[in-house]
Structures are given as structure tokens and as C-alpha cells.
Coordinates of C-alpha atoms and ligand atoms in Angstrom, one line a residue:
M1 CA -0.3 0.0 0.2
C2 CA 1.0 3.0 -0.9
F3 CA -0.6 5.1 1.4
R4 CA 1.1 8.5 3.3
L5 CA -1.9 7.9 5.5
P6 CA -2.0 4.8 7.5
Y7 CA -5.6 5.8 8.2
L8 CA -6.1 5.1 3.7
N9 CA -3.8 2.2 3.5
E10 CA -6.1 -0.3 6.4
L11 CA -8.2 1.5 4.5
M12 CA -8.2 1.1 1.5
Q13 CA -6.3 -2.8 2.6
R14 CA -9.5 -3.8 4.1
L15 CA -12.2 -2.8 1.6
T16 CA -10.0 -5.5 -0.8
E17 CA -10.1 -8.2 2.1
R18 CA -13.9 -7.7 2.5
N19 CA -14.5 -7.3 -1.4
R20 CA -12.4 -10.2 -2.9
G21 CA -11.5 -10.6 -6.5
E22 CA -13.3 -7.8 -7.4
T23 CA -10.4 -5.6 -8.5
E24 CA -12.6 -2.7 -10.8
F25 CA -14.1 -2.4 -7.7
H26 CA -10.4 -2.2 -5.8
Q27 CA -9.0 0.2 -8.9
A28 CA -11.9 2.6 -8.9
V29 CA -11.0 3.6 -4.9
R30 CA -7.7 3.1 -4.9
E31 CA -7.2 6.7 -7.7
V32 CA -9.7 8.7 -5.5
L33 CA -8.7 7.9 -2.6
E34 CA -5.1 8.6 -3.9
S35 CA -7.2 11.8 -5.1
I36 CA -8.6 13.1 -2.3
E37 CA -5.7 11.8 0.0
P38 CA -4.1 16.2 -0.1
V39 CA -7.7 16.4 1.3
L40 CA -7.6 14.5 4.0
E41 CA -5.0 16.2 5.4
K42 CA -6.5 19.5 5.7
H43 CA -9.8 18.1 6.9
P44 CA -9.4 15.6 9.2
E45 CA -13.3 15.7 10.3
Y46 CA -13.2 13.7 6.8
I47 CA -12.4 10.3 9.3
E48 CA -13.0 11.3 12.1
K49 CA -16.5 10.7 11.7
G50 CA -16.4 7.6 9.2
V51 CA -17.9 9.7 5.8
V52 CA -14.5 7.6 3.7
E53 CA -15.4 3.8 5.4
R54 CA -19.3 4.6 4.2
M55 CA -18.6 6.1 1.2
V56 CA -17.3 3.4 0.3
E57 CA -20.1 0.6 1.7
P58 CA -22.4 0.4 -0.5
E59 CA -26.2 1.6 1.5
R60 CA -27.9 -1.6 -0.3
I61 CA -27.2 -4.5 -2.2
I62 CA -29.7 -5.9 -4.9
K63 CA -28.6 -9.2 -6.5
F64 CA -31.6 -11.4 -7.8
R65 CA -32.5 -14.5 -9.5
V66 CA -33.6 -13.5 -13.3
P67 CA -36.2 -16.6 -15.1
W68 CA -36.5 -15.9 -18.5
V69 CA -37.9 -18.8 -21.9
D70 CA -35.6 -18.5 -24.8
D71 CA -36.9 -19.1 -27.9
A72 CA -37.2 -22.4 -28.0
G73 CA -38.6 -23.1 -25.0
F74 CA -36.1 -23.0 -22.6
V75 CA -35.5 -21.4 -19.5
R76 CA -32.5 -19.5 -18.9
V77 CA -31.5 -17.7 -15.7
N78 CA -29.2 -15.1 -15.1
R79 CA -28.2 -12.9 -12.5
G80 CA -29.2 -9.2 -12.1
F81 CA -27.9 -6.4 -9.8
R82 CA -28.7 -3.2 -8.3
V83 CA -26.5 -1.6 -6.2
Q84 CA -27.0 1.6 -4.4
F85 CA -24.6 3.2 -3.9
S86 CA -25.2 6.4 -1.9
S87 CA -27.9 8.8 -2.1
A88 CA -26.9 11.6 0.3
I89 CA -27.3 14.1 -1.9
G90 CA -30.5 13.2 -3.6
P91 CA -32.4 9.8 -4.9
Y92 CA -30.2 7.1 -6.6
K93 CA -29.4 7.3 -10.1
G94 CA -27.2 4.7 -12.2
G95 CA -27.3 3.6 -15.8
L96 CA -27.8 -0.4 -16.5
R97 CA -25.6 -3.2 -17.8
F98 CA -26.2 -5.8 -19.8
H99 CA -23.3 -7.6 -20.8
P100 CA -21.5 -11.1 -20.1
S101 CA -19.0 -9.6 -18.2
V102 CA -20.9 -8.0 -15.1
Y103 CA -20.9 -9.2 -11.7
E104 CA -20.9 -8.1 -8.1
G105 CA -17.2 -6.5 -8.9
I106 CA -18.3 -4.2 -12.3
V107 CA -21.1 -2.8 -10.7
K108 CA -20.1 -2.0 -7.9
F109 CA -17.0 0.4 -10.0
L110 CA -19.8 1.8 -11.4
G111 CA -22.0 2.7 -9.1
F112 CA -19.2 3.7 -6.2
E113 CA -18.1 6.1 -10.1
Q114 CA -21.5 6.9 -10.1
I115 CA -21.8 8.5 -7.0
F116 CA -18.7 11.4 -7.6
K117 CA -20.0 11.6 -11.2
N118 CA -23.2 12.8 -9.8
S119 CA -21.9 15.4 -7.6
L120 CA -20.0 17.0 -10.2
T121 CA -22.9 17.9 -12.6
G122 CA -24.2 20.1 -10.3
L123 CA -28.4 18.3 -10.1
P124 CA -29.2 16.7 -6.8
I125 CA -29.2 12.4 -7.7
G126 CA -27.7 10.0 -5.8
G127 CA -25.3 7.7 -7.1
A128 CA -26.2 3.4 -8.6
K129 CA -25.2 1.0 -11.1
G130 CA -27.1 -2.3 -12.0
G131 CA -27.0 -4.8 -14.9
S132 CA -27.0 -8.7 -15.6
D133 CA -25.1 -10.5 -17.4
F134 CA -27.7 -11.7 -19.8
D135 CA -25.8 -10.8 -23.5
P136 CA -29.2 -9.4 -24.9
K137 CA -26.9 -10.1 -28.5
G138 CA -27.1 -12.3 -30.9
K139 CA -30.8 -12.5 -29.0
S140 CA -34.2 -11.6 -30.1
D141 CA -36.3 -8.9 -29.5
G142 CA -39.2 -11.1 -28.2
E143 CA -36.2 -12.8 -25.8
V144 CA -34.5 -9.2 -25.0
M145 CA -38.7 -8.6 -23.7
R146 CA -39.2 -11.7 -22.0
F147 CA -35.7 -11.1 -20.8
C148 CA -36.5 -7.0 -20.0
Q149 CA -39.9 -8.1 -18.5
S150 CA -38.5 -11.0 -15.7
F151 CA -36.1 -8.5 -15.3
M152 CA -37.7 -5.6 -14.2
T153 CA -40.5 -7.5 -12.4
E154 CA -38.0 -7.9 -9.4
L155 CA -36.5 -4.5 -10.0
S156 CA -39.9 -2.2 -9.7
K157 CA -39.4 -3.6 -5.4
H158 CA -36.0 -1.0 -4.8
I159 CA -36.5 1.7 -7.6
G160 CA -39.0 5.3 -8.2
S161 CA -39.5 8.0 -9.8
N162 CA -38.2 9.8 -6.0
T163 CA -36.4 6.7 -5.1
D164 CA -33.9 4.9 -8.0
I165 CA -34.8 5.9 -11.1
P166 CA -32.1 3.8 -13.8
A167 CA -31.5 4.5 -17.1
G168 CA -29.1 2.4 -19.7
D169 CA -25.3 1.6 -20.4
I170 CA -23.1 -0.9 -22.4
G171 CA -26.2 -3.3 -24.3
V172 CA -29.1 -1.0 -22.6
G173 CA -30.9 1.2 -25.0
A174 CA -34.1 2.6 -26.5
R175 CA -35.5 -0.8 -27.2
E176 CA -35.2 -2.8 -23.6
I177 CA -35.6 1.2 -21.7
G178 CA -38.6 0.7 -23.5
F179 CA -39.5 -2.9 -23.1
M180 CA -38.4 -2.1 -19.2
F181 CA -40.4 0.5 -18.3
G182 CA -43.4 -1.1 -20.0
Q183 CA -43.3 -3.7 -17.7
Y184 CA -42.8 -1.4 -14.5
K185 CA -46.0 0.7 -15.5
R186 CA -47.9 -2.5 -15.6
I187 CA -47.0 -3.0 -12.4
R188 CA -47.1 -0.5 -10.1
N189 CA -50.2 1.3 -12.2
G190 CA -48.5 4.5 -12.9
F191 CA -47.1 6.1 -15.3
T192 CA -43.8 7.7 -13.4
G193 CA -40.3 9.5 -14.8
V194 CA -39.3 5.8 -13.0
L195 CA -36.6 4.8 -15.8
T196 CA -34.6 8.0 -18.0
G197 CA -33.3 7.2 -21.7
K198 CA -37.2 7.1 -22.6
G199 CA -38.3 7.4 -26.2
L200 CA -39.7 10.8 -26.9
N201 CA -43.7 9.9 -27.5
Y202 CA -43.0 8.6 -23.2
G203 CA -41.4 11.3 -21.8
G204 CA -37.7 11.3 -22.7
S205 CA -35.6 14.4 -23.2
L206 CA -34.0 15.6 -26.5
V207 CA -30.3 15.5 -26.5
R208 CA -30.4 11.9 -23.3
T209 CA -29.0 9.4 -27.0
E210 CA -26.2 12.5 -27.7
A211 CA -25.6 13.4 -24.2
T212 CA -23.0 11.4 -23.2
G213 CA -20.5 11.5 -26.2
Y214 CA -21.6 15.6 -27.3
G215 CA -21.1 16.2 -23.3
L216 CA -17.5 14.1 -23.8
C217 CA -16.7 16.8 -26.8
Y218 CA -18.2 19.5 -25.1
F219 CA -15.3 19.2 -22.0
T220 CA -12.6 18.5 -24.0
E221 CA -13.1 21.4 -26.3
E222 CA -12.6 23.6 -23.0
M223 CA -9.2 21.1 -22.2
L224 CA -8.5 23.0 -25.8
K225 CA -8.8 25.1 -25.5
E226 CA -6.4 26.0 -22.4
K227 CA -3.5 25.0 -24.9
G228 CA -4.8 27.4 -27.0
T229 CA -7.2 24.9 -29.6
D230 CA -9.5 23.0 -31.0
F231 CA -11.0 20.4 -32.5
N232 CA -11.3 22.2 -36.2
G233 CA -8.6 20.1 -38.9
K234 CA -7.9 17.2 -36.2
T235 CA -7.6 13.7 -36.1
V236 CA -9.7 11.7 -33.9
V237 CA -10.0 7.7 -32.8
I238 CA -12.6 6.7 -31.5
S239 CA -13.2 3.0 -29.7
G240 CA -16.2 1.4 -29.5
S241 CA -19.5 2.1 -32.1
G242 CA -21.9 2.3 -29.2
N243 CA -24.2 5.1 -28.4
V244 CA -21.2 6.9 -26.8
A245 CA -19.0 6.3 -29.5
I246 CA -21.4 6.8 -32.4
Y247 CA -22.4 10.9 -30.5
A248 CA -18.6 11.9 -29.8
A249 CA -17.7 11.0 -33.5
E250 CA -21.3 13.1 -34.6
K251 CA -20.4 16.2 -32.4
A252 CA -16.3 15.8 -33.0
S253 CA -17.2 16.6 -36.5
Q254 CA -19.1 18.9 -35.9
L255 CA -16.5 20.6 -35.0
G256 CA -14.4 19.8 -37.8
A257 CA -12.9 17.5 -36.6
T258 CA -12.6 14.3 -38.5
V259 CA -13.1 10.8 -36.9
V260 CA -10.4 8.4 -38.8
A261 CA -11.3 5.2 -36.9
M262 CA -14.0 3.7 -34.5
S263 CA -14.2 -0.4 -33.2
D264 CA -15.4 -2.9 -31.5
S265 CA -15.0 -4.9 -29.8
D266 CA -14.6 -7.5 -32.6
G267 CA -11.7 -5.6 -34.3
Y268 CA -12.4 -1.5 -35.4
I269 CA -12.6 0.5 -39.3
Y270 CA -9.4 3.3 -40.3
H271 CA -10.8 4.8 -43.2
K272 CA -8.2 7.7 -43.2
S273 CA -10.7 10.1 -45.2
G274 CA -13.2 10.2 -41.6
I275 CA -15.2 8.3 -40.8
D276 CA -19.1 8.1 -42.8
L277 CA -20.7 7.5 -39.4
E278 CA -24.8 7.2 -41.3
L279 CA -22.7 3.7 -42.5
I280 CA -22.2 3.3 -38.5
K281 CA -25.1 4.3 -37.5
K282 CA -27.1 1.9 -40.2
I283 CA -24.8 -0.2 -39.0
K284 CA -25.2 -0.3 -35.6
E285 CA -28.5 1.5 -34.2
Q286 CA -30.5 -0.1 -36.6
R287 CA -29.0 -3.0 -37.6
R288 CA -27.1 -4.4 -34.6
G289 CA -24.6 -5.2 -37.1
R290 CA -20.6 -5.8 -36.8
I291 CA -18.6 -3.4 -37.6
Y292 CA -16.4 -5.0 -40.2
E293 CA -19.1 -5.0 -42.6
Y294 CA -18.1 -1.2 -42.7
R295 CA -16.2 -2.9 -45.7
D296 CA -18.7 -3.8 -48.1
I297 CA -19.6 0.1 -48.6
H298 CA -15.8 1.3 -48.6
P299 CA -14.1 -1.4 -49.2
E300 CA -11.3 1.5 -49.3
A301 CA -10.8 1.1 -45.5
E302 CA -9.0 -0.8 -43.7
Y303 CA -9.9 -3.7 -41.5
V304 CA -8.0 -5.1 -37.9
A305 CA -9.6 -7.7 -36.1
D306 CA -8.2 -6.5 -33.3
C307 CA -10.0 -3.6 -31.2
S308 CA -6.8 -3.2 -28.9
R309 CA -4.4 -1.8 -31.8
I310 CA -6.6 1.4 -32.3
W311 CA -4.3 2.8 -31.0
E312 CA -1.4 2.6 -33.1
I313 CA -2.8 4.6 -35.3
R314 CA -1.6 8.0 -35.2
C315 CA -4.1 10.6 -34.7
D316 CA -4.5 14.0 -32.9
I317 CA -7.3 13.7 -29.9
A318 CA -8.3 9.7 -28.5
L319 CA -11.3 9.7 -26.9
P320 CA -11.9 5.9 -25.8
C321 CA -15.4 5.0 -25.5
A322 CA -15.9 1.6 -25.1
T323 CA -15.3 -0.3 -22.0
Q324 CA -13.3 -0.1 -18.6
N325 CA -9.3 -0.9 -19.1
E326 CA -9.7 -1.0 -23.0
L327 CA -6.9 1.7 -23.2
D328 CA -2.8 0.1 -21.8
K329 CA 0.0 1.3 -21.3
K330 CA 1.4 0.5 -24.1
S331 CA -1.5 1.7 -26.1
A332 CA -0.5 5.7 -24.2
E333 CA 3.4 5.6 -24.4
L334 CA 2.4 5.3 -28.8
L335 CA -0.2 7.2 -28.4
I336 CA 2.1 9.5 -27.3
K337 CA 5.0 9.1 -29.1
N338 CA 2.2 9.3 -32.3
G339 CA 1.9 13.2 -31.2
C340 CA -1.6 12.8 -29.5
I341 CA -2.6 15.7 -27.6
A342 CA -6.2 14.8 -25.6
V343 CA -7.3 12.3 -24.7
A344 CA -10.6 12.5 -22.6
E345 CA -12.8 9.1 -21.5
G346 CA -16.1 8.5 -22.8
A347 CA -16.7 5.1 -21.2
N348 CA -16.3 4.6 -17.4
M349 CA -12.4 3.9 -16.6
P350 CA -11.7 3.3 -19.7
S351 CA -8.1 4.0 -19.1
T352 CA -5.8 1.5 -17.5
P353 CA -3.9 3.4 -13.6
E354 CA -0.2 3.0 -15.6
A355 CA -1.7 4.6 -19.0
V356 CA -3.0 7.4 -16.3
E357 CA -0.1 8.0 -15.1
C358 CA 2.5 8.0 -18.1
F359 CA -0.4 10.9 -19.8
L360 CA 0.0 12.6 -16.6
S361 CA 3.5 12.7 -16.9
N362 CA 3.8 13.6 -20.2
G363 CA 1.6 16.9 -20.3
I364 CA -1.4 15.0 -22.2
L365 CA -5.0 16.9 -21.6
F366 CA -6.7 14.0 -19.9
G367 CA -10.6 13.9 -19.5
P368 CA -11.3 10.7 -16.6
A369 CA -14.4 10.0 -17.5
K370 CA -16.6 10.9 -14.4
A371 CA -16.0 14.8 -15.4
A372 CA -15.7 13.7 -19.3
N373 CA -18.2 11.9 -20.0
A374 CA -21.1 13.2 -17.2
G375 CA -22.9 14.6 -20.1
G376 CA -25.5 11.6 -20.4
V377 CA -26.8 11.5 -17.1
A378 CA -27.0 15.4 -16.6
T379 CA -29.9 15.0 -19.8
S380 CA -31.0 12.3 -16.8
A381 CA -31.6 14.7 -14.3
L382 CA -32.8 17.1 -17.0
E383 CA -35.3 14.1 -18.3
M384 CA -36.3 13.8 -14.3
T385 CA -37.4 17.7 -14.8
Q386 CA -39.1 17.9 -17.4
N387 CA -41.5 14.9 -16.4
S388 CA -41.8 16.6 -13.1
M389 CA -42.7 19.3 -15.0
R390 CA -45.0 16.8 -17.6
Y391 CA -43.1 19.0 -19.9
S392 CA -40.4 18.6 -22.6
W393 CA -38.5 22.0 -23.7
D394 CA -36.5 21.9 -27.4
F395 CA -33.5 20.6 -28.8
D396 CA -31.2 23.7 -29.0
K397 CA -32.8 24.3 -25.5
V398 CA -31.1 20.7 -23.5
D399 CA -28.3 20.7 -25.6
A400 CA -27.6 24.6 -24.6
M401 CA -28.0 23.0 -20.6
L402 CA -26.1 20.5 -21.6
K403 CA -23.2 22.4 -22.6
D404 CA -23.0 25.2 -19.2
I405 CA -23.5 21.5 -17.3
M406 CA -19.9 20.3 -19.6
V407 CA -18.0 23.7 -18.9
N408 CA -18.7 24.1 -15.4
I409 CA -17.9 20.7 -14.3
Y410 CA -14.3 21.4 -16.4
R411 CA -13.7 24.8 -14.3
S412 CA -14.2 23.4 -10.6
S413 CA -12.7 19.7 -11.6
S414 CA -9.4 22.6 -13.0
E415 CA -9.7 24.5 -9.9
A416 CA -10.1 21.7 -7.0
A417 CA -6.4 20.9 -8.1
E418 CA -5.6 24.0 -8.5
E419 CA -6.1 24.8 -4.5
Y420 CA -5.1 21.1 -3.6
G421 CA -1.5 21.7 -6.3
M422 CA -2.2 19.9 -8.7
K423 CA -3.6 21.8 -11.9
G424 CA -3.8 21.1 -14.6
N425 CA -4.8 17.7 -13.2
L426 CA -7.8 17.1 -14.1
V427 CA -8.3 13.0 -12.3
A428 CA -7.7 14.2 -9.0
G429 CA -9.9 17.8 -9.5
A430 CA -12.5 15.7 -10.7
N431 CA -12.8 13.1 -8.0
I432 CA -11.9 16.0 -5.3
A433 CA -14.7 18.7 -6.4
G434 CA -17.2 15.6 -6.4
F435 CA -15.5 14.0 -2.6
I436 CA -16.4 17.7 -1.3
K437 CA -19.6 18.0 -2.2
V438 CA -21.2 14.3 -1.0
A439 CA -18.3 14.0 2.7
D440 CA -20.4 17.4 3.2
T441 CA -23.5 16.4 2.9
M442 CA -22.8 13.3 4.8
L443 CA -21.7 15.2 7.9
S444 CA -25.0 17.0 8.0
H445 CA -27.2 14.0 8.1
G446 CA -25.7 12.7 10.3
V447 CA -24.5 9.0 10.9
V448 CA -26.3 7.0 8.5
Ligands
NDP1 P1 -22.8 -0.1 -26.7 O1 -23.6 -0.9 -25.3 O2 -24.1 1.4 -27.1 O3 -22.0 0.3 -26.8 C1 -20.7 -0.5 -26.5 C2 -19.8 -0.6 -27.4 O4 -18.5 -0.4 -26.7 C3 -19.9 -1.5 -29.1 O5 -19.6 -1.2 -29.5 C4 -19.1 -2.4 -28.3 O6 -18.4 -3.5 -28.8 C5 -17.8 -1.9 -27.2 N1 -17.0 -3.3 -26.1 C6 -18.3 -3.7 -25.7 N2 -17.5 -4.2 -24.3 C7 -16.0 -4.7 -25.5 C8 -15.2 -4.3 -25.2 N3 -14.7 -6.3 -23.5 N4 -13.6 -4.4 -25.3 C9 -14.2 -3.8 -26.9 N5 -15.4 -3.4 -26.9 C10 -16.3 -3.4 -26.6 O7 -22.5 1.4 -24.6 P2 -22.1 2.6 -24.2 O8 -21.6 3.4 -25.9 O9 -23.8 3.1 -23.6 O10 -21.0 2.2 -23.1 C11 -20.2 2.6 -24.1 C12 -19.1 3.2 -22.3 O11 -19.5 4.3 -22.1 C13 -19.6 2.8 -21.7 O12 -17.7 2.6 -20.4 C14 -20.7 3.3 -20.0 O13 -20.5 2.4 -18.8 C15 -19.8 4.8 -20.3 N6 -20.7 5.9 -20.2 C16 -22.5 5.7 -20.9 C17 -22.8 6.1 -20.2 C18 -24.4 7.2 -21.5 O14 -25.2 8.0 -21.3 N7 -24.6 5.4 -22.6 C19 -22.7 7.5 -19.8 C20 -22.1 7.4 -19.6 C21 -20.4 6.7 -19.2 P3 -19.9 -4.5 -29.5 O15 -21.0 -4.1 -29.8 O16 -18.7 -5.5 -30.5 O17 -20.5 -5.4 -28.1

């Protein structure tokens, strides 16, 4: 253990022992503890009142069986999770992930990160995350519907528009949200904004689909301003081709950049003159296809059947938007060697700790996920506001609010880093700014 404060060494050791094998969760907690160490040195009351100990322990973990019937009539069983991590500053809020890799450790890491991210948005939302090891890939619409209905039948007992408001994440898009909303409404006999990311016909917000990707670019723009530059004329590489990646590519292009590569979990496409985003949308959003199909229309593009090698491509700006730990130290070194000036995380924790260290020590502009991808949850909170008002705002209004929120997140992260002597380190700044608001609220609530 490598903290200056023995208290943090003991805390980290206890956490590792109590949450055995949950490596992603350990990684996420360690990063936050490293950042907030100077805050704890200056404010021992956070230690005396057990704030950090309470913050790393979820308020509630719900784990349940999800039985469903496949198209061949066989009964299948998956596991469902909801980790309600912190309700200090508002109702639990965070997405649901459906992916075979989901287990308790992944949900805890995501839920823990969500506490600070949600705090950074400046909106009153607590932190949670959930999901299942169900894989929607290759399933029929009927199978996905039956799974979602079974999942929601149990989850509905634990959520509510003032308690816990889930949203989408990997594997959970408009289709899945629709099926889950339908089931919730049927069970509860009430039409409430209990999920965000809803369709526009039944309470969804304009810009929610685009929000995480657009927000990522608004945040990156603020970072680039520090170096007196912007997206215009820059070459951008984006991993993933899901919701976050697609709308990051759209906004980066609108801001004058050329996106030359995108990927899925099988491989990546490199199209030197610029990715044809409409085609990516057709393949991924409409057909739920694979990215290699891109070459059927653009044979001049290159396909490499190894998604991890996407970082070998020369670029000015890298936006990892696929999944956790997808960008390691070797990839970080390659990006730097090839002249990359900025990296901003659209996915949650996509860079390994060694990669982050590499970016920071080489003076690369680095936007950590908690800050850079907070636009999605921020717009979800705007969806909740519109649902409460039974009203909807137009696209430009929500987009302008999203942009303001991203600029504010950048400023508060940057100012917190400077206040604690780490100017330019947005990892530390985001963690500190997110932490202080939740920690002070916990102090005012007493020991709960
Ligand atoms: P989607 O399911 O829409 O897309 C995920 C993309 O990442 C797909 O292209 C997928 O490829 C790829 N991918 C998934 N797992 C892996 C893997 N193990 N290796 C390589 N590629 C992989 O998810 P989102 O775009 O919604 O989410 C992407 C990331 O952004 C996640 O980390 C999520 O937590 C984060 N995020 C999402 C938000 C949102 O609003 N949606 C908000 C904030 C963060 P394939 O199709 O082959 O599986």
C-alpha cells in the first residue's frame, strides 16, 4: 500500500479483503483515495466522522435471479444486480449494463464512480448502478423483451421516481428501456419517470441519446482551449461504436475534426479520409450488425480484427468510448509517441492506472471519465425535471444546458486541482470536487 496516511492504507486493505476478487472496484476506489488524500490531510473531520469508510460501502446491494424463456422454449437463468451506493445528495441514479462480463465487482465499480460523477454535475442525484450478465447480442426482440420483463419484475420492488431512477449503459438502449418501462408501468399501475433514456413519445428528453458523446466533446473543447486550440482540423480516433462513440464522433465532426477510426469488440475500421458515420449508424443502431460490414460499402477502408490495436493509429485526440481498461500503458505510450495531445474518456475507466499516469506525466491533456462523460447522467437529470413538470424542452435548450453543465464540470475540476496544488490534473480535481460535496452533505446528515 502506498498512501501517506496509515488510515488510508488500512482502509484499502480492509476493502480489498472484504470485496475479494472485485479488482475493478478496488481500482476505482484506489484512484479516488489517492486523489483525496490531501483533502483528508487538511480536513481530519472527514476521517473522524467515518465519511470515507461509509462512502466506500454501498448503502444497499440487491442481487436477484432473472429467469426467462428463450425462443426454443428453454428456461434460461441470469443474474440481476442493483447497487444503491449513495443517496446523500439525491435519489440513486445510474445506468443498467447488460453484458456477459457483469458481476458484482463491475457493478460496484460503476456505482462508486457514479457517486462522484453525479455530484460533479451540480444536480441533486445520488449514485447507483445495476445490470445483468445477460447478453442481448444475438437474441431476438422477443427474447430481449421476456428477459427485460423478468428483470424489471424484481427490480420494480426497489426503484421509484423519488428513490432510484435507472438508465441505460452497455447493452441497454432505447429498446431495452422501452420494455422495462412498459413492465414497470404495468406492475405499478402508474406512469412515472422511473427510468431515463425513454422514447420521446413517452417522456424521454431530446438530446439524451446524444448527451454523453456530445458532452464528452464539449468537455474536450474546454481542455483544448487550455492549449489555445480546438477540434478544428484535428484527427480523432474513437473506440467503440455504441451510443457514446457514435455521438462523440458526430459532435467531433461538427466541430471540424476528422474521425478516422471506430471499433467494436471484434475489431476496428480505419478510414483515412474520415469515417462515414451515417453508415456506422445504419450498421450499429438499425441493424445491430458488426463493424466489419463497413467494408462492404467502403472497401478502401482498412479492417483490423483486434480492437485493442486501434490506439496504434496516429491521431491528435483519442476518445476511448468502449469499456473499462481498454487502453493500457503500451497504448498510451504509442499515442504519445504518435503526437496525440488530448485524451478524454467517454467510457467508464477505459484507461488503466498505468496509462493515466503516463498521460499525466507527459503533459497530455487528460479528461477522466467521471468528469468527461457526465453529460449523459446530467441530461438524464434534465429528463427527470421535465417529467416532474410534465413538460418538454426543445433540442437547443437541452443542448445549451448540457454544454453549460460540461463547462462547469471542467471549471470545478480544474479549480479543485489547482486549490490542492495539482494544477492541470483533472483526475485529482474531479475526484476532489465530487467528493467534497458528498462528504459535506454526509456530515450534515449525521451518522446514517
Ligand atoms: P453500447 O452498448 O451502446 O456500446 C458499447 C460499445 O463498446 C460497442 O461498440 C461494443 O462493441 C463495445 N464494447 C463493449 N464491450 C467491449 C469490450 N469488452 N471490448 C471492446 N469493445 C467493447 O454502450 P455505451 O456506448 O452506452 O457505453 C460505452 C461506455 O460508455 C461504457 O463504459 C459505459 O459505461 C459508458 N457510459 C455510457 C453512458 C451512456 O449514456 N450510454 C454514460 C456514461 C458512460 P460490441 O457491439 O462488439 O459489444
